[in-house]
Coordinates of N, CA and C in Angstrom, one line a residue:
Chain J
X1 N 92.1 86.4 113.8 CA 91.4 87.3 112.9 C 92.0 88.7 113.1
X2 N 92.4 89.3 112.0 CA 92.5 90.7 112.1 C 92.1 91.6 112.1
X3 N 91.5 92.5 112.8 CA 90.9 93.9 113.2 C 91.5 95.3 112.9
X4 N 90.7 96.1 112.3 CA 91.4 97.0 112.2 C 90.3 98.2 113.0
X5 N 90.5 99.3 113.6 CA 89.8 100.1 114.0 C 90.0 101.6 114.0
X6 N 89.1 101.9 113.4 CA 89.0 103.5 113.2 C 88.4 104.7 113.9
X7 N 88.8 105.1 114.0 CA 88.6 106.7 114.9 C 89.0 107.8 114.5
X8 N 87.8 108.7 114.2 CA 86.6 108.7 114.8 C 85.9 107.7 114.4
X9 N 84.4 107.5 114.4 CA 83.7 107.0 113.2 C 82.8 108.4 112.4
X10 N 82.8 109.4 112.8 CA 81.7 110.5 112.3 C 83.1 111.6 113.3
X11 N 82.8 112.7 111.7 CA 83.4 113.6 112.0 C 82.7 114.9 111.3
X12 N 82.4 116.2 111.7 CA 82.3 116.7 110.8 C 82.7 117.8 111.2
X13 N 83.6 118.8 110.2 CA 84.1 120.2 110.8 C 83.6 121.4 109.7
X14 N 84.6 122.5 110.1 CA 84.0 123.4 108.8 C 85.5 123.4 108.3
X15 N 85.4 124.1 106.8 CA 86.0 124.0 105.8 C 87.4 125.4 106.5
X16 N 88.9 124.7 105.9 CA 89.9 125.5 106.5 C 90.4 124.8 107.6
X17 N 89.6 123.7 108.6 CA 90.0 122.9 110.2 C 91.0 121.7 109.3
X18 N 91.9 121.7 110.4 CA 92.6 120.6 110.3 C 91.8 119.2 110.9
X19 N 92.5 118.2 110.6 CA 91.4 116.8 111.0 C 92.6 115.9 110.8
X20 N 92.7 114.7 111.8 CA 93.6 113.2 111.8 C 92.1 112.3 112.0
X21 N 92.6 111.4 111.2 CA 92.1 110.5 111.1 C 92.9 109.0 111.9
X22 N 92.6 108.5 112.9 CA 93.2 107.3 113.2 C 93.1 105.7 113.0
X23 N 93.8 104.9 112.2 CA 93.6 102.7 112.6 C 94.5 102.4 112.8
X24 N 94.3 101.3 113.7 CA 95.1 100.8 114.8 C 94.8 99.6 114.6
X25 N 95.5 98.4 115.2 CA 95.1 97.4 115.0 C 96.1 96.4 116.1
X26 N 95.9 95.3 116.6 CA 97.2 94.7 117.3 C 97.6 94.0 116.5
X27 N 97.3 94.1 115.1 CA 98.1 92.8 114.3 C 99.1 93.7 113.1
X28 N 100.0 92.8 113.2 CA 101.4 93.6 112.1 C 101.0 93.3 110.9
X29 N 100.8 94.3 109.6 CA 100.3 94.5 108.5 C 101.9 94.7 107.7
X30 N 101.9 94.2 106.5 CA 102.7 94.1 105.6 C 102.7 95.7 104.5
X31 N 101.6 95.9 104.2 CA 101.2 97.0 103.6 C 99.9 97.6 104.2
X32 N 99.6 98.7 104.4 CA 98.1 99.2 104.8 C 97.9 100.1 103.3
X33 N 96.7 100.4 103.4 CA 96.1 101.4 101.8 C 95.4 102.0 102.8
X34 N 94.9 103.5 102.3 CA 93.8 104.6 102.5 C 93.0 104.8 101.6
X35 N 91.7 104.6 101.8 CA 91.0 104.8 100.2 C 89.7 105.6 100.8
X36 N 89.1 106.7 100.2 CA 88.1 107.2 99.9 C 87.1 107.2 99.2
X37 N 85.8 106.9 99.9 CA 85.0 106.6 99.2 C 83.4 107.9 98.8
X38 N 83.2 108.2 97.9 CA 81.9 108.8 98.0 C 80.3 108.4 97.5
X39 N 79.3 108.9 98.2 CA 78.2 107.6 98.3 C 77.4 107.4 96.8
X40 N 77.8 106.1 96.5 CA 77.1 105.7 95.9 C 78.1 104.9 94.5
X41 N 79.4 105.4 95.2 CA 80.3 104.9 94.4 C 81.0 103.5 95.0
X42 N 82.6 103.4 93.8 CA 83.8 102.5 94.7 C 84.7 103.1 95.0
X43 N 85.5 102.5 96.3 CA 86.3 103.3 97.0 C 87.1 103.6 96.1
X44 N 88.2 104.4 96.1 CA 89.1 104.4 95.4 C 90.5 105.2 96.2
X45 N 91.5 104.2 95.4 CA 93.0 104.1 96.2 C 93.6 105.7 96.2
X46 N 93.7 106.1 98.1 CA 94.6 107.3 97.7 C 96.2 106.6 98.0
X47 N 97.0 106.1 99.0 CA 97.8 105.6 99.1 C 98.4 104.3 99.6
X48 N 99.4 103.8 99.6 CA 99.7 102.6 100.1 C 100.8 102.9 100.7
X49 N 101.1 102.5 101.9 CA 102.4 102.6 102.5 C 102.8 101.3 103.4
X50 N 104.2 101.3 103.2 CA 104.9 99.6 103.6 C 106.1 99.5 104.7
X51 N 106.6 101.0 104.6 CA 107.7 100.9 105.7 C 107.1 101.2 106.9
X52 N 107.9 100.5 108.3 CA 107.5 101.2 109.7 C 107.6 102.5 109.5
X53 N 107.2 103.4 109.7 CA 107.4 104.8 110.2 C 107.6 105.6 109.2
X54 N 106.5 105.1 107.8 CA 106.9 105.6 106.3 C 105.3 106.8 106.5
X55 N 106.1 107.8 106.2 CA 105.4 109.1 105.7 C 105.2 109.3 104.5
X56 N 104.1 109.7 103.9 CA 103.3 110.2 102.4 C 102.6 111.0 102.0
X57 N 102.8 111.9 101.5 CA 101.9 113.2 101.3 C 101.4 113.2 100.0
X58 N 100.4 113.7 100.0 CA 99.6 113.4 98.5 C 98.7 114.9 99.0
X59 N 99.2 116.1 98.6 CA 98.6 117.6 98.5 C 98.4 117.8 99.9
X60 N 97.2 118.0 100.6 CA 96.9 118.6 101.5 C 97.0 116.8 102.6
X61 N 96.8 116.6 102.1 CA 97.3 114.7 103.3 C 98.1 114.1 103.1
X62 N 98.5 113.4 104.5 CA 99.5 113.3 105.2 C 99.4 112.2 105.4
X63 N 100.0 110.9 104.9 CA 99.8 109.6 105.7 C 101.0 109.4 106.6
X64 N 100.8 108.2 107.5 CA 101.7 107.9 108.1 C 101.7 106.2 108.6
X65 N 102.3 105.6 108.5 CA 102.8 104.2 109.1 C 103.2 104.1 110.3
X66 N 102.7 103.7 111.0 CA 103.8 103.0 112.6 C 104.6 102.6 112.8
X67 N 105.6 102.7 113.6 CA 106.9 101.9 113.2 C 106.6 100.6 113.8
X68 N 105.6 100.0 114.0 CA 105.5 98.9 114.2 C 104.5 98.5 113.2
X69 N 104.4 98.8 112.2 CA 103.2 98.7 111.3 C 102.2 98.3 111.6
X70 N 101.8 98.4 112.4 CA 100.1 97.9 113.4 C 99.1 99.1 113.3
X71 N 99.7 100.6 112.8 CA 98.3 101.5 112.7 C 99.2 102.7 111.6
X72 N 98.4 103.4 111.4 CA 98.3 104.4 110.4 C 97.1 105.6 110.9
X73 N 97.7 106.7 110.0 CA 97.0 108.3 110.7 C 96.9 108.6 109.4
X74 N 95.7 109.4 109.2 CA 96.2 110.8 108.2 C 95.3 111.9 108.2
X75 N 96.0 112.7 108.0 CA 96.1 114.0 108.2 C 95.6 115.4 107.4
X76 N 94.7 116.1 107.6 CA 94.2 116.5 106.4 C 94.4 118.2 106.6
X77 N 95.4 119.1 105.5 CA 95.1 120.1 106.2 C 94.7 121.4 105.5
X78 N 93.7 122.0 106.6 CA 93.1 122.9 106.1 C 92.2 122.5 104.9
X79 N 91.2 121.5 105.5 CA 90.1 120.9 104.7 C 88.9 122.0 104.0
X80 N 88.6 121.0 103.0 CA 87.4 121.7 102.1 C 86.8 120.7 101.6
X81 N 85.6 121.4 101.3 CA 84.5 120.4 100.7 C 84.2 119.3 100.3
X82 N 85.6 119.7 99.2 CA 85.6 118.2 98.4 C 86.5 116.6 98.8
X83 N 86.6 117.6 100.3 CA 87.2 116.0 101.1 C 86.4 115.5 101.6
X84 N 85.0 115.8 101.7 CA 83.7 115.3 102.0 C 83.6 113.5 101.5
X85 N 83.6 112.5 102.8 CA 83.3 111.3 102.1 C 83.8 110.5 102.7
X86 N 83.5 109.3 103.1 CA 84.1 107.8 103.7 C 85.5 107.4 103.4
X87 N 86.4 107.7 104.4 CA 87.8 107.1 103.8 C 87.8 106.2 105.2
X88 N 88.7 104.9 104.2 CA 88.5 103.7 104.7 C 90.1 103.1 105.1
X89 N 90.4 102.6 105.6 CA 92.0 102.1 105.4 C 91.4 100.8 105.9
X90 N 92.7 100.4 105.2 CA 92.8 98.5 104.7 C 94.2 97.9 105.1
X91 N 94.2 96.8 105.5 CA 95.6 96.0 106.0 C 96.0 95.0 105.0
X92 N 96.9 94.9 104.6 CA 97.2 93.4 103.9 C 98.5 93.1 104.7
X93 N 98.1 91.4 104.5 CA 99.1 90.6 105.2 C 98.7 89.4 105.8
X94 N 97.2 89.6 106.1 CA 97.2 88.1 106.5 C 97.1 86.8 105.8
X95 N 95.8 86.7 105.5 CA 95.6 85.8 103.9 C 96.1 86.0 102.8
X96 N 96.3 85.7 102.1 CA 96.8 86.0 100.7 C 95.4 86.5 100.0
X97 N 95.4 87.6 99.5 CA 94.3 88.6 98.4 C 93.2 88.8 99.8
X98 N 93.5 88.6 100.8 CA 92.3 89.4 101.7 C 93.0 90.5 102.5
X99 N 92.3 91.4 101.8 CA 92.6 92.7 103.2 C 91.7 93.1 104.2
X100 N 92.2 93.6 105.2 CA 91.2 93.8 106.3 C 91.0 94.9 106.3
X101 N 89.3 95.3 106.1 CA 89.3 97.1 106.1 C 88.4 97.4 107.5
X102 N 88.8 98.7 107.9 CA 88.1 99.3 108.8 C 87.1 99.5 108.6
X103 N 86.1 100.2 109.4 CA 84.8 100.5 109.0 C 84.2 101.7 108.9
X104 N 85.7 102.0 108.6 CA 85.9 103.7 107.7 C 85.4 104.8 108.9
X105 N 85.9 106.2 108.3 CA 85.4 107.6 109.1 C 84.2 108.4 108.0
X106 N 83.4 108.5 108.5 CA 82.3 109.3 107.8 C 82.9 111.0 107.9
X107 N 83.6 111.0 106.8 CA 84.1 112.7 107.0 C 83.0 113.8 106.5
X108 N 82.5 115.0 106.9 CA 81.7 115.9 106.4 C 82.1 117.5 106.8
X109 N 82.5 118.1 105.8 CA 83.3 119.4 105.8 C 82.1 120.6 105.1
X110 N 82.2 121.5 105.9 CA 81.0 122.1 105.9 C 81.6 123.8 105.4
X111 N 80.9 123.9 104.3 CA 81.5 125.0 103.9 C 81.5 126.7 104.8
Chain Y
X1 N 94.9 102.6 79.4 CA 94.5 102.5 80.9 C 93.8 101.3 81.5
X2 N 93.6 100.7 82.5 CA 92.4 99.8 82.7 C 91.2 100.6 84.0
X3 N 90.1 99.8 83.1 CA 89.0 100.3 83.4 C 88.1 98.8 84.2
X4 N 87.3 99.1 85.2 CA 85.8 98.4 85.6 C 84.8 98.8 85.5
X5 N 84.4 97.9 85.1 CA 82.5 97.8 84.9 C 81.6 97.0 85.7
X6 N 81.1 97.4 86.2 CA 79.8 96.3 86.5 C 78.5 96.8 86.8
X7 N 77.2 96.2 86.4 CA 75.8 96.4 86.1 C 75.4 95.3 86.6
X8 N 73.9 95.4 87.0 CA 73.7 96.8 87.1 C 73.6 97.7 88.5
X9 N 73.4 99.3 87.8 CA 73.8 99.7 89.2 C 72.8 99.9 90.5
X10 N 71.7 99.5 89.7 CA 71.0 99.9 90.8 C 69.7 98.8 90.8
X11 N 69.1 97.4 91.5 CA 68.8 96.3 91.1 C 68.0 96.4 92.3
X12 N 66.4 96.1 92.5 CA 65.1 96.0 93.6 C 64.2 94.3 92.7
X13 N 64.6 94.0 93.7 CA 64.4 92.2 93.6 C 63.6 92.0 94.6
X14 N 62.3 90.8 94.2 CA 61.7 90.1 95.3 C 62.2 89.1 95.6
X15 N 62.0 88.8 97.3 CA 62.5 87.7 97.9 C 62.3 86.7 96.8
X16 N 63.5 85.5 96.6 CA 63.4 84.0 96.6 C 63.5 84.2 94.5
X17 N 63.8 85.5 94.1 CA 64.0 85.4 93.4 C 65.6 85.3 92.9
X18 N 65.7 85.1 91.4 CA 67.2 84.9 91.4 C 68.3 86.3 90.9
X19 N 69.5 86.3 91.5 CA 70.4 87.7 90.9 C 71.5 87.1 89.8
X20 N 72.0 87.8 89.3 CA 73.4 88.0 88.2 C 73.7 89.4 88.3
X21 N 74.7 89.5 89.1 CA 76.0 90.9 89.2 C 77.0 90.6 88.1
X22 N 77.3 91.5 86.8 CA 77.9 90.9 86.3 C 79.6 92.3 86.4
X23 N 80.2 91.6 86.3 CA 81.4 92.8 86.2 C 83.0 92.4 85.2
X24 N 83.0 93.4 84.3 CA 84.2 93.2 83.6 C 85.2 94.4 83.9
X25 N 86.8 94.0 83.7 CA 87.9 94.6 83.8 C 88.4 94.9 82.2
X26 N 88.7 95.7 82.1 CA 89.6 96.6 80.8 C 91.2 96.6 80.7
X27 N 92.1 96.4 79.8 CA 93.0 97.1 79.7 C 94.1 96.3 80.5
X28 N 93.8 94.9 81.0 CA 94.5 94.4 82.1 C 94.5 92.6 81.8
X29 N 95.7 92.4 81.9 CA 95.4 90.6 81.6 C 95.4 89.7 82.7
X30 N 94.9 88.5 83.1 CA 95.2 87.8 84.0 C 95.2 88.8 85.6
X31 N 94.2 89.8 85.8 CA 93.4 90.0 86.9 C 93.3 89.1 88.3
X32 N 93.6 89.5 89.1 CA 92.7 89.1 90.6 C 91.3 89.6 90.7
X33 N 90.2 88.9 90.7 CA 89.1 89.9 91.1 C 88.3 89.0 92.4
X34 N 87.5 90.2 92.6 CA 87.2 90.2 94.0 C 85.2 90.8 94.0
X35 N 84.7 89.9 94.7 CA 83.7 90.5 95.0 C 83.8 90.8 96.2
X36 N 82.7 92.5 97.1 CA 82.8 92.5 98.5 C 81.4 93.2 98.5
X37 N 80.9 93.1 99.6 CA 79.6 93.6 100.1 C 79.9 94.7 101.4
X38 N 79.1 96.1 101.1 CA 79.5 96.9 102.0 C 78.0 96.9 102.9
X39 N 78.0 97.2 103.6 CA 76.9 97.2 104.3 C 76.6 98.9 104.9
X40 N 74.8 99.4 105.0 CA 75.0 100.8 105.2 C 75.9 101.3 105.3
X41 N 76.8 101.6 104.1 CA 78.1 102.9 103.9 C 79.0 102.5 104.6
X42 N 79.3 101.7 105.2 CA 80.4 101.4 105.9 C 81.3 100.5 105.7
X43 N 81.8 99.5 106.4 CA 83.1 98.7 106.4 C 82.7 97.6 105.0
X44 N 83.9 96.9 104.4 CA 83.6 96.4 103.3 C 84.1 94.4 103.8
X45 N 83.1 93.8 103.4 CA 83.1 92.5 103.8 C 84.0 91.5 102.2
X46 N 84.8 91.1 102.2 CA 85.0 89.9 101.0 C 84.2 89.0 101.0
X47 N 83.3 89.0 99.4 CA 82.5 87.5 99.3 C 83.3 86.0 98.6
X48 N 84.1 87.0 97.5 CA 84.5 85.5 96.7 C 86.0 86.6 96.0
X49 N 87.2 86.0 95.7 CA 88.1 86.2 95.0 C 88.2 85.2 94.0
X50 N 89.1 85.3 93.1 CA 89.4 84.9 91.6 C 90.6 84.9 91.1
X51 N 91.8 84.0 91.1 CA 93.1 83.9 90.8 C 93.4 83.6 89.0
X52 N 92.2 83.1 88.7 CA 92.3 82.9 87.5 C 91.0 82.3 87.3
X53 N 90.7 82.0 85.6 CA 89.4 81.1 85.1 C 89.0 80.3 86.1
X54 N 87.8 80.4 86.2 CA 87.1 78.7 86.9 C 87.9 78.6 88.3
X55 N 88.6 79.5 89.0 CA 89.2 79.2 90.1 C 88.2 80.5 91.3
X56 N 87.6 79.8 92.0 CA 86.6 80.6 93.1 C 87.1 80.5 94.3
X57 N 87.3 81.3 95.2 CA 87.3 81.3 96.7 C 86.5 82.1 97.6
X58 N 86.1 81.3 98.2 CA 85.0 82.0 99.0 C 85.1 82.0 100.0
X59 N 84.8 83.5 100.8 CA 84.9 83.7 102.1 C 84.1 83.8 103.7
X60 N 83.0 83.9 103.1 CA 82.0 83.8 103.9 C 80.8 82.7 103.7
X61 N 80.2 81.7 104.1 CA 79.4 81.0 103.3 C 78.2 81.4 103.5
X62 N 76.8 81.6 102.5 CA 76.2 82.4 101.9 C 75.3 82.2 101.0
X63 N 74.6 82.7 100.7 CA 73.3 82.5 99.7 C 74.1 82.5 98.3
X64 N 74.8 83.2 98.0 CA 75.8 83.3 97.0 C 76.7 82.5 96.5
X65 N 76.6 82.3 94.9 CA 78.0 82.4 94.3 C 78.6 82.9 93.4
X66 N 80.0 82.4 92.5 CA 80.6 83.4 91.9 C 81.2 82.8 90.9
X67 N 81.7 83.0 89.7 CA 81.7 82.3 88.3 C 82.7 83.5 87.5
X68 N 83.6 82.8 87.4 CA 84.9 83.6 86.4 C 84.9 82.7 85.3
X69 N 83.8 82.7 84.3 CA 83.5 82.5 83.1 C 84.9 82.7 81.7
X70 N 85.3 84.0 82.0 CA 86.6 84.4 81.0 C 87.7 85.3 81.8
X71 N 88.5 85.4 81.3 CA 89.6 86.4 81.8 C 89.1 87.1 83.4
X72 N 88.8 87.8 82.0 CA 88.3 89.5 82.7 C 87.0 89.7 83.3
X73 N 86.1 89.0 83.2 CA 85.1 88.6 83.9 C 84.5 88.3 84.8
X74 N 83.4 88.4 86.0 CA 83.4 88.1 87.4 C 82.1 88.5 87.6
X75 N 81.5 87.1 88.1 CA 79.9 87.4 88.1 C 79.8 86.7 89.2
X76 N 78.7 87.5 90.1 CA 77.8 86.8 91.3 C 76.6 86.5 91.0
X77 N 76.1 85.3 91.7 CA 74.8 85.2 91.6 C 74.1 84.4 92.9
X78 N 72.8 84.4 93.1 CA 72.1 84.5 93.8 C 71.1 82.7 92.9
X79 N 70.0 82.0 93.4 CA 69.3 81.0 92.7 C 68.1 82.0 93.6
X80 N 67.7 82.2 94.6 CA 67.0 82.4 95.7 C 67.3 83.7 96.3
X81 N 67.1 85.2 96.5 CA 66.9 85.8 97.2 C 67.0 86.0 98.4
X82 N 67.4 86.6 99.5 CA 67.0 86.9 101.1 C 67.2 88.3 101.4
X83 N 66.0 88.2 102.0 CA 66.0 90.3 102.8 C 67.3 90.5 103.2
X84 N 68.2 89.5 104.0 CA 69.6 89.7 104.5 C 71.0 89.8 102.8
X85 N 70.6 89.8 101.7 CA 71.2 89.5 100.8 C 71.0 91.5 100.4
X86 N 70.2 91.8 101.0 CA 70.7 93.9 100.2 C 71.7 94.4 100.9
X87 N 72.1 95.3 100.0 CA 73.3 95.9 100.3 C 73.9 96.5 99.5
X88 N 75.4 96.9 99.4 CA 75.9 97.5 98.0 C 77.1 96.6 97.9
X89 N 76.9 96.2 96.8 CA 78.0 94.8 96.1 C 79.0 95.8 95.4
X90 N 80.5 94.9 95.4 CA 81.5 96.1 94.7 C 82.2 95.3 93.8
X91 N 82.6 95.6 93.0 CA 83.8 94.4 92.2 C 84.8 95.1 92.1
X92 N 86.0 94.3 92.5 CA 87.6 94.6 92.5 C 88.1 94.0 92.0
X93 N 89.5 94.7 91.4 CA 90.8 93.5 90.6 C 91.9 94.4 91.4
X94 N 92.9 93.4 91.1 CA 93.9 94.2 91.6 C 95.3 93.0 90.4
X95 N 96.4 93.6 90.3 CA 97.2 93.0 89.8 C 97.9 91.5 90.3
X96 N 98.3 90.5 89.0 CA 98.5 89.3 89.5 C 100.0 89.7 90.1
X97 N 100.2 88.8 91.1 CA 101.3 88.6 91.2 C 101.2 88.4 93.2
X98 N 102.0 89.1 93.5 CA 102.3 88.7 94.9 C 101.3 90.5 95.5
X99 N 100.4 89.9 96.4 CA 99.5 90.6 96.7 C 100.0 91.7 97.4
X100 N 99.5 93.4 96.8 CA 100.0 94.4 97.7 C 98.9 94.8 98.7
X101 N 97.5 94.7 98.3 CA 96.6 95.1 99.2 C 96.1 96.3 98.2
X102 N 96.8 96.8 97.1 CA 95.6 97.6 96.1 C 95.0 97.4 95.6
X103 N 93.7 97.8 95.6 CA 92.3 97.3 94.8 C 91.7 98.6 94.3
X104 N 91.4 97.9 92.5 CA 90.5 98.8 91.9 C 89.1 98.7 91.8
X105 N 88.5 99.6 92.4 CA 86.8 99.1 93.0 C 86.1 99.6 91.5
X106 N 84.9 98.6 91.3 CA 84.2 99.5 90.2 C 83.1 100.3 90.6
X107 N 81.9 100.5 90.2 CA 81.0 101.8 90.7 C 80.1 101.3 91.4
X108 N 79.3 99.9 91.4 CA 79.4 99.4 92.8 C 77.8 99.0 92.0
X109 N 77.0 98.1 92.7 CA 75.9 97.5 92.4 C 74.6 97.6 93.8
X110 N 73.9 98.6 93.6 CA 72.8 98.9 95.0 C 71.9 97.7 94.9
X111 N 71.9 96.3 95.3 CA 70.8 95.5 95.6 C 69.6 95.4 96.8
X112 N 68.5 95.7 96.3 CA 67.1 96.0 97.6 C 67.0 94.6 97.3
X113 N 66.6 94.1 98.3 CA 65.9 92.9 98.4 C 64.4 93.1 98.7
X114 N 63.3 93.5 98.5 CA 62.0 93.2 99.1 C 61.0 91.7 99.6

């Protein structure tokens, strides 16, 4: 079974702090995804990344791959408000159409 | 563009009674879809995927099942209720072909069980 694990689980800073987010896992992932979720909604996809040691920026975050593809980071900088919300990362590779999601970071950025 | 739907969103049911989640996809042919149950805000569990028509896989065994009636279509249901059955139900598609691990979630279904 694959595991994925996230750290922190609860975070909250003030607005302007930088923040990493960490998942790790012992098992080698084909593709991981980061997705953000806010309550009451569906998550939705910020990136996918597939190479060992593949970096991706999307504005103010920062993903990153392992070079062993077993975990992923990202990076948030100089947060604000509206990054407020559960981002989740997901593994694919084991099953076919199952991905394995973490059990997400509770982000809260405080103006 | 393609779009997801599913209703309703917000569902307070008594035990031992019966559910229908229904959820359609837009804009998109021959879909993957996916139901998943998140539990208090957090990590997201797979109940059933969908490779095509009439084709179910299920991942956890469960009070539940799941019915790809047409295309684009993807319903759960429930005959009987259980307090362990609330939660927030989500419906996903993602594109056919060889699986990347992208999924498009729709707005998600709040079930109470009382």
């Amino acid at each position: 079974t694959q595991l994925l694990e996230q750290s922190p689980q609860f975070l909250s800073i003030q607005e302007g702090e930088n923040l990493t987010v960490y998942c790790n896992s012992s098992s080698v992932f084909s593709s991981l995804q980061w997705y953000r979720q806010e309550p009451g909604e569906g998550p939705v996809l910020l990136v996918t990344v597939v190479t060992g040691g593949e970096v991706k920026k999307l504005k103010r975050l920062t993903f990153q791959f392992g070079d062993a593809r077993k975990d992923s980071s990202l990076h948030i900088t100089a947060a604000q408000p509206g990054d407020t919300g559960l981002y989740l990362c997901a593994g694919a590779g084991g099953s076919n159409y199952k991905l394995t999601f973490g059990k997400g970071t509770l982000l809260t950025v405080n103006p | 563009s393609q779009t997801i739907h599913q209703w309703p969103a917000t569902l307070v049911q008594p035990v031992g009674s019966p559910l229908s989640l229904e959820c359609t996809v837009e804009g998109t042919s021959n879909p993957n879809l996916y139901w998943y149950r998140q539990a208090a805000g957090r990590g997201l569990q797979l109940l059933f995927y969908s490779v095509g028509i009439g084709q179910i896989s299920s991942e956890v065994p469960q009070n539940l099942s799941a019915s790809r009636p047409q295309d684009r279509q993807f319903i759960l249901s429930s005959k009987k209720l259980l307090l362990s059955d609330s939660g927030f139900y989500l419906c996903a598609w993602s594109v056919i072909g060889v699986f990347t691990g992208e999924l498009f979630f729709g707005e998600g279904s709040r079930l109470t069980v009382l």
